[in-house]
């Protein structure tokens, strides 16, 4: 099995199961023109996030890591008109482009982007007694994933769904002696999911247009 086959299977499912969406294509084109790294979720993964949010009937979504707003848009589309999505982004220029992209698809009314280190934004949200979220998507710098999970738990209630992107990274997750801060962060994140008495979790590895990677999925139980 090789990357070309993984990509062609992704194309098959995407062409078959996703509505053509010129505005979403434009969003990715804008992100490319602005030289953002092409590390957004793939279209079929975006629709997976959308479906999970829809199944959860989420009214409040938290995203950590906005980039150009691609995953943000998929998640926002699952929200009812009165729903709210808060997305946290370190880079002000990425956040500005994301805001433009989100406006282009008509989802600005539901989305608030907060610029700055996500750890700071999350701590402020906890301090200010922010209402708990129904679904949380963790997809920023993997080094801080353990703290993102702890703070996400503080912004959760029973039933909150917590999704983590990029938990496999070409299989590196099993490398216990890795010195890569991202790998160490993801391993610690997985260990925390395993040991937190408030969480029940799984993880699945995926192949596709973005290579070999995976998602974690957890639910807050108490
Ligand atoms: N969720 C996006 C992809 C996010 S890529 C999508 O699928 O479309 C990861 C993002 O996390 C980048 O935009 C990066 O700037 C941001 N990031 C990195 N470190 C961060 C930090 N400390 N706080 C907040 N965002 C951070
Ligand atoms: C990277 C980050 C991501 O969130 C992703 O989905 C793929 C790659 C990265 O930093 O390389
Ligand atoms: Mg990711």
mmCIF file of C-alpha atoms and ligand atoms in Angstrom:
data_model
loop_
_atom_site.group_PDB
_atom_site.id
_atom_site.type_symbol
_atom_site.label_atom_id
_atom_site.label_comp_id
_atom_site.label_asym_id
_atom_site.label_seq_id
_atom_site.Cartn_x
_atom_site.Cartn_y
_atom_site.Cartn_z
ATOM 1 C CA UNK A 1 0.000 0.000 0.000
ATOM 2 C CA UNK A 2 1.284 3.435 -0.837
ATOM 3 C CA UNK A 3 0.337 7.087 -0.604
ATOM 4 C CA UNK A 4 -1.057 7.202 -4.178
ATOM 5 C CA UNK A 5 -3.579 4.478 -3.304
ATOM 6 C CA UNK A 6 -4.527 6.116 -0.015
ATOM 7 C CA UNK A 7 -5.117 9.405 -1.855
ATOM 8 C CA UNK A 8 -7.155 7.752 -4.586
ATOM 9 C CA UNK A 9 -9.418 6.030 -2.035
ATOM 10 C CA UNK A 10 -9.912 9.384 -0.265
ATOM 11 C CA UNK A 11 -10.832 10.945 -3.632
ATOM 12 C CA UNK A 12 -13.282 8.135 -4.317
ATOM 13 C CA UNK A 13 -15.127 8.637 -1.020
ATOM 14 C CA UNK A 14 -14.927 12.421 -1.201
ATOM 15 C CA UNK A 15 -16.278 12.596 -4.769
ATOM 16 C CA UNK A 16 -19.028 10.112 -3.953
ATOM 17 C CA UNK A 17 -20.161 11.241 -0.524
ATOM 18 C CA UNK A 18 -19.457 14.978 -0.262
ATOM 19 C CA UNK A 19 -21.532 17.594 -2.100
ATOM 20 C CA UNK A 20 -19.455 19.700 -4.482
ATOM 21 C CA UNK A 21 -18.762 22.903 -2.569
ATOM 22 C CA UNK A 22 -17.094 25.693 -4.593
ATOM 23 C CA UNK A 23 -17.020 28.054 -1.591
ATOM 24 C CA UNK A 24 -15.086 25.509 0.465
ATOM 25 C CA UNK A 25 -12.691 25.038 -2.480
ATOM 26 C CA UNK A 26 -12.209 28.821 -2.472
ATOM 27 C CA UNK A 27 -11.423 28.707 1.262
ATOM 28 C CA UNK A 28 -8.597 26.223 0.616
ATOM 29 C CA UNK A 29 -7.400 28.246 -2.385
ATOM 30 C CA UNK A 30 -7.204 31.393 -0.214
ATOM 31 C CA UNK A 31 -5.246 29.466 2.414
ATOM 32 C CA UNK A 32 -2.838 28.228 -0.282
ATOM 33 C CA UNK A 33 -2.396 31.726 -1.725
ATOM 34 C CA UNK A 34 -1.597 33.031 1.762
ATOM 35 C CA UNK A 35 1.045 30.271 2.074
ATOM 36 C CA UNK A 36 -0.585 28.636 5.066
ATOM 37 C CA UNK A 37 0.749 25.109 5.645
ATOM 38 C CA UNK A 38 -1.616 22.585 3.986
ATOM 39 C CA UNK A 39 -2.284 20.759 7.259
ATOM 40 C CA UNK A 40 -6.049 21.290 7.468
ATOM 41 C CA UNK A 41 -8.156 18.174 7.889
ATOM 42 C CA UNK A 42 -8.990 16.435 4.597
ATOM 43 C CA UNK A 43 -12.512 17.011 3.203
ATOM 44 C CA UNK A 44 -13.780 13.568 4.234
ATOM 45 C CA UNK A 45 -12.301 14.135 7.719
ATOM 46 C CA UNK A 46 -13.997 17.541 7.852
ATOM 47 C CA UNK A 47 -17.285 15.847 7.101
ATOM 48 C CA UNK A 48 -16.555 13.308 9.839
ATOM 49 C CA UNK A 49 -16.185 16.188 12.311
ATOM 50 C CA UNK A 50 -19.421 17.698 10.964
ATOM 51 C CA UNK A 51 -21.275 14.393 11.392
ATOM 52 C CA UNK A 52 -19.951 13.851 14.921
ATOM 53 C CA UNK A 53 -21.077 17.362 15.899
ATOM 54 C CA UNK A 54 -24.459 16.759 14.266
ATOM 55 C CA UNK A 55 -24.909 13.385 16.029
ATOM 56 C CA UNK A 56 -24.038 15.067 19.298
ATOM 57 C CA UNK A 57 -26.537 17.847 18.475
ATOM 58 C CA UNK A 58 -23.781 20.181 19.649
ATOM 59 C CA UNK A 59 -24.748 23.763 20.456
ATOM 60 C CA UNK A 60 -21.345 24.877 21.743
ATOM 61 C CA UNK A 61 -18.079 23.779 20.137
ATOM 62 C CA UNK A 62 -14.492 24.584 21.115
ATOM 63 C CA UNK A 63 -11.650 24.208 18.614
ATOM 64 C CA UNK A 64 -7.985 24.519 19.536
ATOM 65 C CA UNK A 65 -5.996 25.378 16.364
ATOM 66 C CA UNK A 66 -7.892 27.382 13.685
ATOM 67 C CA UNK A 67 -5.339 27.719 10.848
ATOM 68 C CA UNK A 68 -7.387 29.033 7.856
ATOM 69 C CA UNK A 69 -10.710 27.973 9.361
ATOM 70 C CA UNK A 70 -11.304 24.864 7.246
ATOM 71 C CA UNK A 71 -12.179 22.464 10.083
ATOM 72 C CA UNK A 72 -13.879 25.410 11.821
ATOM 73 C CA UNK A 73 -16.301 25.740 8.901
ATOM 74 C CA UNK A 74 -17.179 22.039 8.890
ATOM 75 C CA UNK A 75 -17.880 22.144 12.626
ATOM 76 C CA UNK A 76 -19.790 25.455 12.474
ATOM 77 C CA UNK A 77 -22.087 24.056 9.787
ATOM 78 C CA UNK A 78 -23.262 21.377 12.219
ATOM 79 C CA UNK A 79 -24.434 24.020 14.703
ATOM 80 C CA UNK A 80 -27.967 25.365 14.899
ATOM 81 C CA UNK A 81 -28.473 29.060 14.058
ATOM 82 C CA UNK A 82 -28.087 30.011 17.744
ATOM 83 C CA UNK A 83 -25.043 27.743 18.205
ATOM 84 C CA UNK A 84 -21.569 28.986 19.020
ATOM 85 C CA UNK A 85 -18.045 27.886 18.123
ATOM 86 C CA UNK A 86 -14.972 29.324 19.823
ATOM 87 C CA UNK A 87 -11.715 28.667 17.962
ATOM 88 C CA UNK A 88 -8.273 29.403 19.417
ATOM 89 C CA UNK A 89 -5.341 30.429 17.215
ATOM 90 C CA UNK A 90 -1.843 31.644 18.059
ATOM 91 C CA UNK A 91 -1.113 33.405 14.769
ATOM 92 C CA UNK A 92 -2.972 36.680 14.171
ATOM 93 C CA UNK A 93 -2.543 36.533 10.399
ATOM 94 C CA UNK A 94 -3.952 32.980 10.242
ATOM 95 C CA UNK A 95 -6.864 34.084 12.417
ATOM 96 C CA UNK A 96 -7.552 37.056 10.117
ATOM 97 C CA UNK A 97 -7.593 34.833 7.044
ATOM 98 C CA UNK A 98 -9.788 32.306 8.852
ATOM 99 C CA UNK A 99 -12.252 35.080 9.721
ATOM 100 C CA UNK A 100 -12.406 36.047 6.010
ATOM 101 C CA UNK A 101 -12.903 32.421 4.997
ATOM 102 C CA UNK A 102 -15.631 31.899 7.584
ATOM 103 C CA UNK A 103 -17.383 35.069 6.378
ATOM 104 C CA UNK A 104 -17.166 33.824 2.789
ATOM 105 C CA UNK A 105 -19.216 30.728 3.653
ATOM 106 C CA UNK A 106 -21.676 32.712 5.782
ATOM 107 C CA UNK A 107 -20.788 31.216 9.170
ATOM 108 C CA UNK A 108 -19.392 34.329 10.924
ATOM 109 C CA UNK A 109 -22.440 34.672 13.166
ATOM 110 C CA UNK A 110 -21.626 31.431 14.971
ATOM 111 C CA UNK A 111 -17.844 31.667 15.181
ATOM 112 C CA UNK A 112 -15.540 33.595 17.485
ATOM 113 C CA UNK A 113 -11.775 33.318 16.966
ATOM 114 C CA UNK A 114 -9.573 34.151 19.958
ATOM 115 C CA UNK A 115 -5.979 35.035 19.076
ATOM 116 C CA UNK A 116 -3.051 34.125 21.322
ATOM 117 C CA UNK A 117 -1.468 31.063 22.906
ATOM 118 C CA UNK A 118 -4.307 28.582 23.416
ATOM 119 C CA UNK A 119 -3.098 27.852 26.957
ATOM 120 C CA UNK A 120 -3.715 31.495 27.912
ATOM 121 C CA UNK A 121 -7.109 31.617 26.212
ATOM 122 C CA UNK A 122 -8.176 28.351 27.852
ATOM 123 C CA UNK A 123 -7.045 29.453 31.308
ATOM 124 C CA UNK A 124 -8.989 32.707 30.900
ATOM 125 C CA UNK A 125 -12.071 30.792 29.823
ATOM 126 C CA UNK A 126 -11.854 28.569 32.914
ATOM 127 C CA UNK A 127 -11.291 31.611 35.192
ATOM 128 C CA UNK A 128 -14.236 33.463 33.677
ATOM 129 C CA UNK A 129 -16.528 30.474 34.178
ATOM 130 C CA UNK A 130 -17.162 29.934 30.457
ATOM 131 C CA UNK A 131 -20.166 27.686 29.870
ATOM 132 C CA UNK A 132 -19.141 24.070 29.123
ATOM 133 C CA UNK A 133 -18.810 22.892 25.533
ATOM 134 C CA UNK A 134 -20.575 19.927 23.898
ATOM 135 C CA UNK A 135 -17.694 19.050 21.580
ATOM 136 C CA UNK A 136 -14.015 19.977 21.668
ATOM 137 C CA UNK A 137 -11.573 19.497 18.762
ATOM 138 C CA UNK A 138 -7.906 19.584 19.800
ATOM 139 C CA UNK A 139 -5.694 20.319 16.773
ATOM 140 C CA UNK A 140 -2.980 22.863 17.626
ATOM 141 C CA UNK A 141 0.658 22.303 18.700
ATOM 142 C CA UNK A 142 0.776 18.702 19.905
ATOM 143 C CA UNK A 143 3.426 19.516 22.504
ATOM 144 C CA UNK A 144 0.760 21.112 24.685
ATOM 145 C CA UNK A 145 -1.881 18.413 24.160
ATOM 146 C CA UNK A 146 -1.712 17.210 27.788
ATOM 147 C CA UNK A 147 -2.516 20.717 29.089
ATOM 148 C CA UNK A 148 -5.152 21.183 26.386
ATOM 149 C CA UNK A 149 -6.844 18.018 27.596
ATOM 150 C CA UNK A 150 -6.754 19.077 31.267
ATOM 151 C CA UNK A 151 -8.182 22.498 30.429
ATOM 152 C CA UNK A 152 -10.742 20.961 28.072
ATOM 153 C CA UNK A 153 -11.941 18.803 30.948
ATOM 154 C CA UNK A 154 -12.431 21.968 32.996
ATOM 155 C CA UNK A 155 -14.636 23.285 30.160
ATOM 156 C CA UNK A 156 -16.650 20.057 29.850
ATOM 157 C CA UNK A 157 -19.659 18.423 31.436
ATOM 158 C CA UNK A 158 -20.917 14.824 31.363
ATOM 159 C CA UNK A 159 -21.454 13.951 27.710
ATOM 160 C CA UNK A 160 -18.879 16.322 26.214
ATOM 161 C CA UNK A 161 -17.050 14.745 23.266
ATOM 162 C CA UNK A 162 -13.312 15.443 22.924
ATOM 163 C CA UNK A 163 -11.627 14.705 19.587
ATOM 164 C CA UNK A 164 -7.855 14.828 19.072
ATOM 165 C CA UNK A 165 -6.241 15.062 15.628
ATOM 166 C CA UNK A 166 -2.855 13.630 14.616
ATOM 167 C CA UNK A 167 -2.407 11.078 17.388
ATOM 168 C CA UNK A 168 -0.435 8.621 15.223
ATOM 169 C CA UNK A 169 2.020 10.678 13.132
ATOM 170 C CA UNK A 170 3.358 7.913 10.888
ATOM 171 C CA UNK A 171 3.374 5.481 13.814
ATOM 172 C CA UNK A 172 5.725 7.600 15.939
ATOM 173 C CA UNK A 173 3.200 7.455 18.789
ATOM 174 C CA UNK A 174 4.560 4.037 19.784
ATOM 175 C CA UNK A 175 8.110 5.386 20.106
ATOM 176 C CA UNK A 176 8.424 5.664 23.888
ATOM 177 C CA UNK A 177 11.967 7.030 23.658
ATOM 178 C CA UNK A 178 11.141 9.783 21.146
ATOM 179 C CA UNK A 179 12.584 13.183 21.979
ATOM 180 C CA UNK A 180 10.174 14.914 19.589
ATOM 181 C CA UNK A 181 8.056 17.231 21.771
ATOM 182 C CA UNK A 182 5.000 16.547 19.561
ATOM 183 C CA UNK A 183 5.323 12.793 20.004
ATOM 184 C CA UNK A 184 5.893 13.158 23.738
ATOM 185 C CA UNK A 185 2.878 15.462 23.979
ATOM 186 C CA UNK A 186 0.628 13.060 22.117
ATOM 187 C CA UNK A 187 1.795 10.078 24.212
ATOM 188 C CA UNK A 188 1.176 11.956 27.455
ATOM 189 C CA UNK A 189 -2.216 13.066 26.070
ATOM 190 C CA UNK A 190 -3.166 9.435 25.365
ATOM 191 C CA UNK A 191 -1.976 8.355 28.830
ATOM 192 C CA UNK A 192 -4.095 11.097 30.396
ATOM 193 C CA UNK A 193 -7.143 9.960 28.434
ATOM 194 C CA UNK A 194 -6.488 6.459 29.721
ATOM 195 C CA UNK A 195 -6.131 7.446 33.367
ATOM 196 C CA UNK A 196 -8.647 10.269 33.710
ATOM 197 C CA UNK A 197 -11.565 8.922 35.734
ATOM 198 C CA UNK A 198 -13.818 11.378 33.883
ATOM 199 C CA UNK A 199 -13.045 10.027 30.396
ATOM 200 C CA UNK A 200 -13.705 6.979 28.306
ATOM 201 C CA UNK A 201 -11.656 6.993 25.117
ATOM 202 C CA UNK A 202 -10.392 5.241 22.025
ATOM 203 C CA UNK A 203 -8.078 6.083 19.138
ATOM 204 C CA UNK A 204 -8.049 4.948 15.512
ATOM 205 C CA UNK A 205 -5.268 5.146 12.980
ATOM 206 C CA UNK A 206 -6.105 6.369 9.509
ATOM 207 C CA UNK A 207 -4.486 6.473 6.091
ATOM 208 C CA UNK A 208 -5.549 8.892 3.388
ATOM 209 C CA UNK A 209 -4.535 11.984 1.487
ATOM 210 C CA UNK A 210 -2.718 13.235 4.611
ATOM 211 C CA UNK A 211 -0.684 10.057 4.996
ATOM 212 C CA UNK A 212 -0.706 7.762 8.026
ATOM 213 C CA UNK A 213 -2.168 9.396 11.118
ATOM 214 C CA UNK A 214 -5.186 9.089 13.401
ATOM 215 C CA UNK A 215 -7.837 10.532 15.670
ATOM 216 C CA UNK A 216 -8.632 10.053 19.317
ATOM 217 C CA UNK A 217 -12.222 10.136 20.490
ATOM 218 C CA UNK A 218 -13.244 10.517 24.105
ATOM 219 C CA UNK A 219 -16.385 11.204 26.053
ATOM 220 C CA UNK A 220 -16.609 12.860 29.436
ATOM 221 C CA UNK A 221 -18.507 10.552 31.737
ATOM 222 C CA UNK A 222 -18.690 12.540 34.950
HETATM 223 N N1 LIG B 1 -7.785 22.708 12.683
HETATM 224 C C1 LIG B 1 -7.177 23.211 11.443
HETATM 225 C C2 LIG B 1 -5.691 22.914 11.397
HETATM 226 C C3 LIG B 1 -4.918 23.475 12.547
HETATM 227 S S1 LIG B 1 -3.177 23.403 12.267
HETATM 228 C C4 LIG B 1 -7.866 22.514 10.257
HETATM 229 O O1 LIG B 1 -7.936 21.278 10.285
HETATM 230 O O2 LIG B 1 -8.306 23.201 9.329
HETATM 231 C C5 LIG B 1 -2.590 23.867 13.834
HETATM 232 C C6 LIG B 1 -2.828 25.327 14.170
HETATM 233 O O3 LIG B 1 -2.479 25.499 15.551
HETATM 234 C C7 LIG B 1 -1.956 26.307 13.380
HETATM 235 O O4 LIG B 1 -2.767 27.289 12.783
HETATM 236 C C8 LIG B 1 -1.048 26.925 14.425
HETATM 237 O O5 LIG B 1 -0.745 28.289 14.198
HETATM 238 C C9 LIG B 1 -1.898 26.772 15.678
HETATM 239 N N2 LIG B 1 -1.094 26.809 16.918
HETATM 240 C C10 LIG B 1 0.167 26.375 17.125
HETATM 241 N N3 LIG B 1 0.540 26.592 18.383
HETATM 242 C C11 LIG B 1 -0.513 27.178 19.004
HETATM 243 C C12 LIG B 1 -0.729 27.674 20.317
HETATM 244 N N4 LIG B 1 0.197 27.596 21.263
HETATM 245 N N5 LIG B 1 -1.915 28.217 20.605
HETATM 246 C C13 LIG B 1 -2.898 28.300 19.651
HETATM 247 N N6 LIG B 1 -2.743 27.856 18.394
HETATM 248 C C14 LIG B 1 -1.558 27.310 18.076
HETATM 249 C C1 LIG B 2 0.633 18.962 11.231
HETATM 250 C C2 LIG B 2 -0.354 19.467 12.075
HETATM 251 C C3 LIG B 2 -1.661 19.034 11.932
HETATM 252 O O1 LIG B 2 -2.650 19.480 12.740
HETATM 253 C C4 LIG B 2 -1.987 18.104 10.960
HETATM 254 O O2 LIG B 2 -3.292 17.699 10.879
HETATM 255 C C5 LIG B 2 -1.014 17.605 10.127
HETATM 256 C C6 LIG B 2 0.301 18.046 10.257
HETATM 257 C C7 LIG B 2 2.029 19.427 11.384
HETATM 258 O O3 LIG B 2 2.271 20.281 12.230
HETATM 259 O O4 LIG B 2 2.874 18.950 10.648
HETATM 260 MG MG1 LIG B 3 -4.404 18.309 12.561
#
